mmCIF file of C-alpha atoms (C1' of nucleotides) in Angstrom:
data_model
loop_
_atom_site.group_PDB
_atom_site.id
_atom_site.type_symbol
_atom_site.label_atom_id
_atom_site.label_comp_id
_atom_site.label_asym_id
_atom_site.label_seq_id
_atom_site.Cartn_x
_atom_site.Cartn_y
_atom_site.Cartn_z
ATOM 1 C CA UNK A 1 0.000 0.000 0.000
ATOM 2 C CA UNK A 2 1.260 3.440 -0.881
ATOM 3 C CA UNK A 3 2.052 5.857 1.939
ATOM 4 C CA UNK A 4 -0.717 8.266 2.729
ATOM 5 C CA UNK A 5 -0.421 11.995 3.197
ATOM 6 C CA UNK A 6 -0.972 12.479 6.878
ATOM 7 C CA UNK A 7 -3.707 14.728 8.199
ATOM 8 C CA UNK A 8 -3.795 16.375 11.604
ATOM 9 C CA UNK A 9 -5.745 14.255 14.011
ATOM 10 C CA UNK A 10 -8.079 17.109 14.865
ATOM 11 C CA UNK A 11 -8.894 17.849 11.255
ATOM 12 C CA UNK A 12 -9.394 14.160 10.599
ATOM 13 C CA UNK A 13 -11.866 13.953 13.456
ATOM 14 C CA UNK A 14 -13.821 16.813 11.910
ATOM 15 C CA UNK A 15 -13.966 15.007 8.569
ATOM 16 C CA UNK A 16 -15.012 11.713 10.123
ATOM 17 C CA UNK A 17 -17.652 13.372 12.267
ATOM 18 C CA UNK A 18 -19.170 14.938 9.170
ATOM 19 C CA UNK A 19 -19.128 11.569 7.428
ATOM 20 C CA UNK A 20 -20.551 9.910 10.517
ATOM 21 C CA UNK A 21 -24.077 10.973 9.689
ATOM 22 C CA UNK A 22 -26.121 8.644 7.527
ATOM 23 C CA UNK A 23 -27.630 11.428 5.460
ATOM 24 C CA UNK A 24 -24.315 13.125 4.703
ATOM 25 C CA UNK A 25 -22.552 9.834 4.105
ATOM 26 C CA UNK A 26 -25.205 8.892 1.569
ATOM 27 C CA UNK A 27 -24.905 12.296 -0.072
ATOM 28 C CA UNK A 28 -21.162 11.890 -0.369
ATOM 29 C CA UNK A 29 -21.525 8.406 -1.811
ATOM 30 C CA UNK A 30 -23.926 9.774 -4.408
ATOM 31 C CA UNK A 31 -21.548 12.645 -5.178
ATOM 32 C CA UNK A 32 -18.753 10.139 -5.720
ATOM 33 C CA UNK A 33 -20.640 9.002 -8.823
ATOM 34 C CA UNK A 34 -22.178 12.215 -10.073
ATOM 35 C CA UNK A 35 -22.778 15.802 -9.116
ATOM 36 C CA UNK A 36 -26.099 16.580 -7.462
ATOM 37 C CA UNK A 37 -28.180 19.604 -6.729
ATOM 38 C CA UNK A 38 -30.116 20.338 -3.584
ATOM 39 C CA UNK A 39 -33.479 19.541 -5.132
ATOM 40 C CA UNK A 40 -32.399 15.967 -5.823
ATOM 41 C CA UNK A 41 -31.351 15.466 -2.243
ATOM 42 C CA UNK A 42 -34.649 16.859 -1.036
ATOM 43 C CA UNK A 43 -36.500 14.202 -3.013
ATOM 44 C CA UNK A 44 -34.141 11.394 -2.117
ATOM 45 C CA UNK A 45 -34.048 12.006 1.598
ATOM 46 C CA UNK A 46 -37.665 13.132 1.906
ATOM 47 C CA UNK A 47 -36.383 15.896 4.043
ATOM 48 C CA UNK A 48 -36.975 19.631 4.096
ATOM 49 C CA UNK A 49 -34.956 21.771 1.722
ATOM 50 C CA UNK A 50 -33.351 23.790 4.549
ATOM 51 C CA UNK A 51 -32.201 20.595 6.202
ATOM 52 C CA UNK A 52 -30.509 19.496 2.995
ATOM 53 C CA UNK A 53 -28.948 22.924 2.548
ATOM 54 C CA UNK A 54 -27.577 22.814 6.046
ATOM 55 C CA UNK A 55 -25.980 19.419 5.478
ATOM 56 C CA UNK A 56 -24.261 20.472 2.264
ATOM 57 C CA UNK A 57 -23.226 23.733 3.859
ATOM 58 C CA UNK A 58 -21.382 21.917 6.628
ATOM 59 C CA UNK A 59 -19.537 19.843 4.077
ATOM 60 C CA UNK A 60 -18.790 22.914 1.999
ATOM 61 C CA UNK A 61 -17.532 24.821 5.037
ATOM 62 C CA UNK A 62 -14.756 22.310 5.630
ATOM 63 C CA UNK A 63 -14.033 22.030 1.913
ATOM 64 C CA UNK A 64 -15.280 18.492 1.297
ATOM 65 C CA UNK A 65 -17.673 19.579 -1.406
ATOM 66 C CA UNK A 66 -17.717 22.491 -3.774
ATOM 67 C CA UNK A 67 -20.541 24.125 -5.636
ATOM 68 C CA UNK A 68 -21.062 25.769 -8.956
ATOM 69 C CA UNK A 69 -24.114 27.493 -10.181
ATOM 70 C CA UNK A 70 -25.838 26.250 -13.310
ATOM 71 C CA UNK A 71 -28.637 28.611 -14.121
ATOM 72 C CA UNK A 72 -30.972 28.691 -11.198
ATOM 73 C CA UNK A 73 -29.511 25.506 -9.757
ATOM 74 C CA UNK A 74 -26.469 25.051 -7.634
ATOM 75 C CA UNK A 75 -24.681 21.821 -8.350
ATOM 76 C CA UNK A 76 -22.566 20.185 -5.681
ATOM 77 C CA UNK A 77 -19.613 17.909 -6.235
ATOM 78 C CA UNK A 78 -16.773 16.356 -4.291
ATOM 79 C CA UNK A 79 -13.888 18.775 -4.006
ATOM 80 C CA UNK A 80 -10.813 16.989 -5.288
ATOM 81 C CA UNK A 81 -8.628 19.810 -3.949
ATOM 82 C CA UNK A 82 -9.780 19.102 -0.428
ATOM 83 C CA UNK A 83 -6.983 18.214 1.942
ATOM 84 C CA UNK A 84 -8.873 15.086 3.016
ATOM 85 C CA UNK A 85 -10.071 14.089 -0.449
ATOM 86 C CA UNK A 86 -8.095 10.847 -0.538
ATOM 87 C CA UNK A 87 -9.447 9.838 2.840
ATOM 88 C CA UNK A 88 -13.006 10.614 1.804
ATOM 89 C CA UNK A 89 -12.739 8.671 -1.442
ATOM 90 C CA UNK A 90 -11.117 5.815 0.381
ATOM 91 C CA UNK A 91 -13.953 5.669 2.908
ATOM 92 C CA UNK A 92 -16.599 5.799 0.253
ATOM 93 C CA UNK A 93 -15.209 2.642 -1.290
ATOM 94 C CA UNK A 94 -16.403 0.776 1.762
ATOM 95 C CA UNK A 95 -20.049 1.595 1.215
ATOM 96 C CA UNK A 96 -22.237 0.389 -1.642
ATOM 97 C CA UNK A 97 -23.113 2.926 -4.287
ATOM 98 C CA UNK A 98 -26.369 4.715 -3.622
ATOM 99 C CA UNK A 99 -27.462 5.167 -7.184
ATOM 100 C CA UNK A 100 -30.685 3.291 -6.591
ATOM 101 C CA UNK A 101 -31.953 6.443 -4.915
ATOM 102 C CA UNK A 102 -31.661 8.338 -8.168
ATOM 103 C CA UNK A 103 -33.129 5.457 -10.116
ATOM 104 C CA UNK A 104 -36.113 5.388 -7.800
ATOM 105 C CA UNK A 105 -36.658 9.065 -8.422
ATOM 106 C CA UNK A 106 -36.718 8.490 -12.131
ATOM 107 C CA UNK A 107 -39.022 5.490 -11.730
ATOM 108 C CA UNK A 108 -41.363 7.602 -9.635
ATOM 109 C CA UNK A 109 -41.471 10.194 -12.391
ATOM 110 C CA UNK A 110 -39.695 12.661 -10.142
ATOM 111 C CA UNK A 111 -36.716 13.116 -12.311
ATOM 112 C CA UNK A 112 -35.419 16.499 -11.412
ATOM 113 C CA UNK A 113 -35.337 19.299 -13.943
ATOM 114 C CA UNK A 114 -31.863 20.407 -12.951
ATOM 115 C CA UNK A 115 -30.373 17.145 -14.148
ATOM 116 C CA UNK A 116 -31.656 16.876 -17.677
ATOM 117 C CA UNK B 1 -6.381 -1.238 -5.207
ATOM 118 C CA UNK B 2 -7.983 -4.412 -3.981
ATOM 119 C CA UNK B 3 -11.759 -4.524 -3.688
ATOM 120 C CA UNK B 4 -13.113 -3.792 -0.281
ATOM 121 C CA UNK B 5 -15.704 -5.732 1.631
ATOM 122 C CA UNK B 6 -18.719 -3.494 1.588
ATOM 123 C CA UNK B 7 -20.386 -2.361 4.781
ATOM 124 C CA UNK B 8 -23.948 -1.176 5.148
ATOM 125 C CA UNK B 9 -24.125 2.567 4.910
ATOM 126 C CA UNK B 10 -25.861 2.846 8.253
ATOM 127 C CA UNK B 11 -23.277 0.761 10.056
ATOM 128 C CA UNK B 12 -20.518 2.696 8.373
ATOM 129 C CA UNK B 13 -22.011 5.952 9.586
ATOM 130 C CA UNK B 14 -21.988 4.579 13.127
ATOM 131 C CA UNK B 15 -18.310 3.673 12.832
ATOM 132 C CA UNK B 16 -17.352 7.023 11.358
ATOM 133 C CA UNK B 17 -19.317 8.922 13.963
ATOM 134 C CA UNK B 18 -17.463 7.088 16.691
ATOM 135 C CA UNK B 19 -14.150 7.882 15.000
ATOM 136 C CA UNK B 20 -15.226 11.479 14.494
ATOM 137 C CA UNK B 21 -14.355 12.435 18.036
ATOM 138 C CA UNK B 22 -10.820 13.628 18.659
ATOM 139 C CA UNK B 23 -10.474 11.725 21.923
ATOM 140 C CA UNK B 24 -11.672 8.410 20.514
ATOM 141 C CA UNK B 25 -9.724 8.848 17.296
ATOM 142 C CA UNK B 26 -6.565 9.389 19.315
ATOM 143 C CA UNK B 27 -7.342 6.352 21.449
ATOM 144 C CA UNK B 28 -7.791 4.224 18.354
ATOM 145 C CA UNK B 29 -4.558 5.498 16.850
ATOM 146 C CA UNK B 30 -2.748 4.592 20.050
ATOM 147 C CA UNK B 31 -4.395 1.164 20.072
ATOM 148 C CA UNK B 32 -3.204 0.599 16.525
ATOM 149 C CA UNK B 33 0.328 0.490 17.937
ATOM 150 C CA UNK B 34 -0.197 -1.150 21.312
ATOM 151 C CA UNK B 35 -2.880 -2.208 23.714
ATOM 152 C CA UNK B 36 -3.808 0.276 26.413
ATOM 153 C CA UNK B 37 -5.621 0.252 29.697
ATOM 154 C CA UNK B 38 -8.020 2.857 30.986
ATOM 155 C CA UNK B 39 -5.530 4.314 33.425
ATOM 156 C CA UNK B 40 -3.176 5.255 30.607
ATOM 157 C CA UNK B 41 -5.926 7.055 28.777
ATOM 158 C CA UNK B 42 -6.877 8.935 31.922
ATOM 159 C CA UNK B 43 -3.337 10.305 32.181
ATOM 160 C CA UNK B 44 -2.978 11.009 28.482
ATOM 161 C CA UNK B 45 -6.243 12.840 28.026
ATOM 162 C CA UNK B 46 -6.264 14.499 31.436
ATOM 163 C CA UNK B 47 -9.858 13.513 31.657
ATOM 164 C CA UNK B 48 -11.924 11.817 34.344
ATOM 165 C CA UNK B 49 -11.801 8.039 34.516
ATOM 166 C CA UNK B 50 -15.555 7.668 33.912
ATOM 167 C CA UNK B 51 -15.260 9.757 30.778
ATOM 168 C CA UNK B 52 -12.545 7.478 29.455
ATOM 169 C CA UNK B 53 -14.560 4.398 30.389
ATOM 170 C CA UNK B 54 -17.546 5.753 28.521
ATOM 171 C CA UNK B 55 -15.512 6.363 25.403
ATOM 172 C CA UNK B 56 -14.065 2.875 25.336
ATOM 173 C CA UNK B 57 -17.453 1.422 26.159
ATOM 174 C CA UNK B 58 -18.991 3.019 23.084
ATOM 175 C CA UNK B 59 -16.259 1.550 20.937
ATOM 176 C CA UNK B 60 -16.623 -1.823 22.609
ATOM 177 C CA UNK B 61 -20.392 -1.777 22.162
ATOM 178 C CA UNK B 62 -20.080 -1.655 18.377
ATOM 179 C CA UNK B 63 -17.208 -4.134 18.414
ATOM 180 C CA UNK B 64 -14.351 -1.845 17.392
ATOM 181 C CA UNK B 65 -12.318 -2.677 20.437
ATOM 182 C CA UNK B 66 -12.156 -5.667 22.708
ATOM 183 C CA UNK B 67 -10.957 -6.054 26.252
ATOM 184 C CA UNK B 68 -9.216 -8.632 28.302
ATOM 185 C CA UNK B 69 -8.511 -8.546 31.958
ATOM 186 C CA UNK B 70 -4.928 -8.709 33.177
ATOM 187 C CA UNK B 71 -4.964 -8.870 36.928
ATOM 188 C CA UNK B 72 -6.731 -5.806 38.184
ATOM 189 C CA UNK B 73 -6.361 -4.036 34.872
ATOM 190 C CA UNK B 74 -8.492 -4.283 31.796
ATOM 191 C CA UNK B 75 -6.511 -3.988 28.620
ATOM 192 C CA UNK B 76 -8.149 -2.710 25.470
ATOM 193 C CA UNK B 77 -7.120 -3.502 21.931
ATOM 194 C CA UNK B 78 -8.417 -3.134 18.413
ATOM 195 C CA UNK B 79 -10.751 -5.983 17.554
ATOM 196 C CA UNK B 80 -9.459 -7.546 14.361
ATOM 197 C CA UNK B 81 -12.678 -9.571 14.084
ATOM 198 C CA UNK B 82 -14.729 -6.401 13.841
ATOM 199 C CA UNK B 83 -16.726 -6.107 10.661
ATOM 200 C CA UNK B 84 -15.281 -2.654 10.038
ATOM 201 C CA UNK B 85 -11.732 -3.473 11.078
ATOM 202 C CA UNK B 86 -10.257 -2.882 7.635
ATOM 203 C CA UNK B 87 -11.963 0.471 7.401
ATOM 204 C CA UNK B 88 -10.738 1.498 10.824
ATOM 205 C CA UNK B 89 -7.161 0.463 10.117
ATOM 206 C CA UNK B 90 -7.312 2.191 6.786
ATOM 207 C CA UNK B 91 -8.490 5.441 8.377
ATOM 208 C CA UNK B 92 -5.853 5.306 11.048
ATOM 209 C CA UNK B 93 -3.153 5.327 8.408
ATOM 210 C CA UNK B 94 -4.149 8.872 7.593
ATOM 211 C CA UNK B 95 -3.303 10.223 11.024
ATOM 212 C CA UNK B 96 0.143 10.457 12.589
ATOM 213 C CA UNK B 97 0.944 7.978 15.302
ATOM 214 C CA UNK B 98 0.174 9.290 18.762
ATOM 215 C CA UNK B 99 2.950 7.552 20.616
ATOM 216 C CA UNK B 100 4.368 10.834 21.881
ATOM 217 C CA UNK B 101 1.550 10.815 24.400
ATOM 218 C CA UNK B 102 2.891 7.659 25.964
ATOM 219 C CA UNK B 103 6.446 8.957 25.773
ATOM 220 C CA UNK B 104 5.394 12.106 27.573
ATOM 221 C CA UNK B 105 3.879 10.021 30.324
ATOM 222 C CA UNK B 106 7.135 8.172 30.774
ATOM 223 C CA UNK B 107 9.113 11.426 30.690
ATOM 224 C CA UNK B 108 6.830 12.851 33.353
ATOM 225 C CA UNK B 109 7.489 9.831 35.527
ATOM 226 C CA UNK B 110 3.877 8.787 35.176
ATOM 227 C CA UNK B 111 4.539 5.502 33.579
ATOM 228 C CA UNK B 112 1.569 3.412 34.413
ATOM 229 C CA UNK B 113 1.880 0.327 36.525
ATOM 230 C CA UNK B 114 -0.376 -1.723 34.290
ATOM 231 C CA UNK B 115 2.077 -1.519 31.433
ATOM 232 C CA UNK B 116 5.309 -2.672 32.992
ATOM 233 C "C1'" DT C 1 -40.717 44.391 -13.944
ATOM 234 C "C1'" DC C 2 -42.798 40.528 -11.955
ATOM 235 C "C1'" DA C 3 -44.107 35.646 -10.898
ATOM 236 C "C1'" DG C 4 -42.117 31.372 -10.206
ATOM 237 C "C1'" DT C 5 -38.436 28.365 -8.819
ATOM 238 C "C1'" DA C 6 -34.068 27.114 -6.290
ATOM 239 C "C1'" DT C 7 -31.343 27.797 -2.512
ATOM 240 C "C1'" DA C 8 -29.764 30.011 1.866
ATOM 241 C "C1'" DT C 9 -30.346 31.810 6.351
ATOM 242 C "C1'" DA C 10 -32.680 32.617 10.835
ATOM 243 C "C1'" DA C 11 -34.915 31.124 14.735
ATOM 244 C "C1'" DC C 12 -36.550 27.521 17.317
ATOM 245 C "C1'" DT C 13 -36.876 22.706 19.409
ATOM 246 C "C1'" DA C 14 -36.041 17.948 20.739
ATOM 247 C "C1'" DT C 15 -32.429 14.738 20.977
ATOM 248 C "C1'" DT C 16 -27.796 13.378 21.448
ATOM 249 C "C1'" DT C 17 -23.313 13.953 23.170
ATOM 250 C "C1'" DG C 18 -19.372 14.491 26.192
ATOM 251 C "C1'" DC C 19 -18.310 15.701 30.258
ATOM 252 C "C1'" DT C 20 -18.744 15.856 35.414
ATOM 253 C "C1'" DT C 21 -19.381 13.827 40.387
ATOM 254 C "C1'" DA C 22 -21.015 10.077 43.186
ATOM 255 C "C1'" DT C 23 -21.245 5.389 43.782
ATOM 256 C "C1'" DA C 24 -20.899 0.369 42.738
ATOM 257 C "C1'" DT C 25 -18.204 -3.567 41.344
ATOM 258 C "C1'" DA C 26 -14.025 -6.401 40.745
ATOM 259 C "C1'" DC C 27 -9.595 -7.686 41.648
ATOM 260 C "C1'" DT C 28 -5.022 -7.784 44.631
ATOM 261 C "C1'" DA C 29 -2.348 -8.151 48.462
ATOM 262 C "C1'" DA C 30 -1.670 -7.788 53.326
ATOM 263 C "C1'" DT D 1 -11.472 -10.165 55.704
ATOM 264 C "C1'" DT D 2 -10.124 -5.682 54.718
ATOM 265 C "C1'" DA D 3 -7.773 -1.645 52.480
ATOM 266 C "C1'" DG D 4 -6.354 -0.115 48.260
ATOM 267 C "C1'" DT D 5 -6.551 0.181 43.313
ATOM 268 C "C1'" DA D 6 -8.844 -0.216 38.666
ATOM 269 C "C1'" DT D 7 -12.852 0.063 36.183
ATOM 270 C "C1'" DA D 8 -17.928 0.509 35.358
ATOM 271 C "C1'" DT D 9 -22.333 2.498 35.989
ATOM 272 C "C1'" DA D 10 -25.745 6.113 37.333
ATOM 273 C "C1'" DA D 11 -27.398 10.595 37.291
ATOM 274 C "C1'" DG D 12 -27.218 15.140 35.893
ATOM 275 C "C1'" DC D 13 -25.882 19.158 32.997
ATOM 276 C "C1'" DA D 14 -24.252 22.236 29.220
ATOM 277 C "C1'" DA D 15 -23.207 22.253 24.499
ATOM 278 C "C1'" DA D 16 -23.745 20.423 19.993
ATOM 279 C "C1'" DT D 17 -26.654 18.420 16.498
ATOM 280 C "C1'" DA D 18 -30.321 17.526 13.166
ATOM 281 C "C1'" DG D 19 -34.449 18.508 12.189
ATOM 282 C "C1'" DT D 20 -38.458 21.885 11.645
ATOM 283 C "C1'" DT D 21 -41.064 26.394 9.840
ATOM 284 C "C1'" DA D 22 -40.679 31.100 8.293
ATOM 285 C "C1'" DT D 23 -38.384 34.208 5.556
ATOM 286 C "C1'" DA D 24 -34.716 36.200 2.564
ATOM 287 C "C1'" DT D 25 -31.980 36.025 -1.584
ATOM 288 C "C1'" DA D 26 -30.859 34.848 -6.381
ATOM 289 C "C1'" DC D 27 -31.779 33.452 -10.814
ATOM 290 C "C1'" DT D 28 -35.116 32.635 -15.055
ATOM 291 C "C1'" DG D 29 -38.363 33.688 -18.328
ATOM 292 C "C1'" DA D 30 -42.630 35.945 -19.718
#
DNA sequence: TCAGTATATAACTATTTGCTTATATACTAA
DNA sequence: TTAGTATATAAGCAAATAGTTATATACTGA
């Protein structure tokens, strides 16, 4: 195994705490496969839009995810420049992909306009 | 990279949440190098003994660590049979070893009797 | 400009968390 | 058996967390 770039223990704890929430972990696993916007997460998690925004904001605040606006939507993606990017990607390999959530949306006819 | 044994996303979140605390993450990093007893952790973290016991208990409850009694001491170690053992070990490679804590104890003449 | 849509922020609440002190349990050695 | 040491459990508290509703902001298109 190749040597890993070490992270401060305190910063690592912050990253792991953020990932230690089922909702955020699922979001990250989805983002590992494709960028998502808030409205998708709202449908997937059946959760209020502010709640979703607050989750992505926490991840954005530490640099795990980045955003870019596309028209009226804001698209989130994993930030490959993040100091802990390797760790995050590594972790996400331990959990099954969560793409069924998106497929269920499509099947339910709730395919989101932002992702056409 | 070799394929990883997948863990349920919910169980993974539990593991990461437990690791997402600086105290527990440091404990785990120490345990990656050598078994420890509660009394060592009390000295290292300058924290009450019940607080230390509660931290190790949480990790024991999910199976991350195991204990064995040695005389009047209870020695904790990483549980290599734990479902998420590979993940835990993998994570711990991202943080610097924490052995200086033990060295500081020795330097301060607080070397713990349990570890002779 | 204005209505509609997407997202963010503010304010609040219930739950969880990490600590504390007090006390109980378990082992050792005299 | 008894004192001393190591650890666990109980109870309580302050801070953090994850959700909610209400409202503000930002963009689009008529």
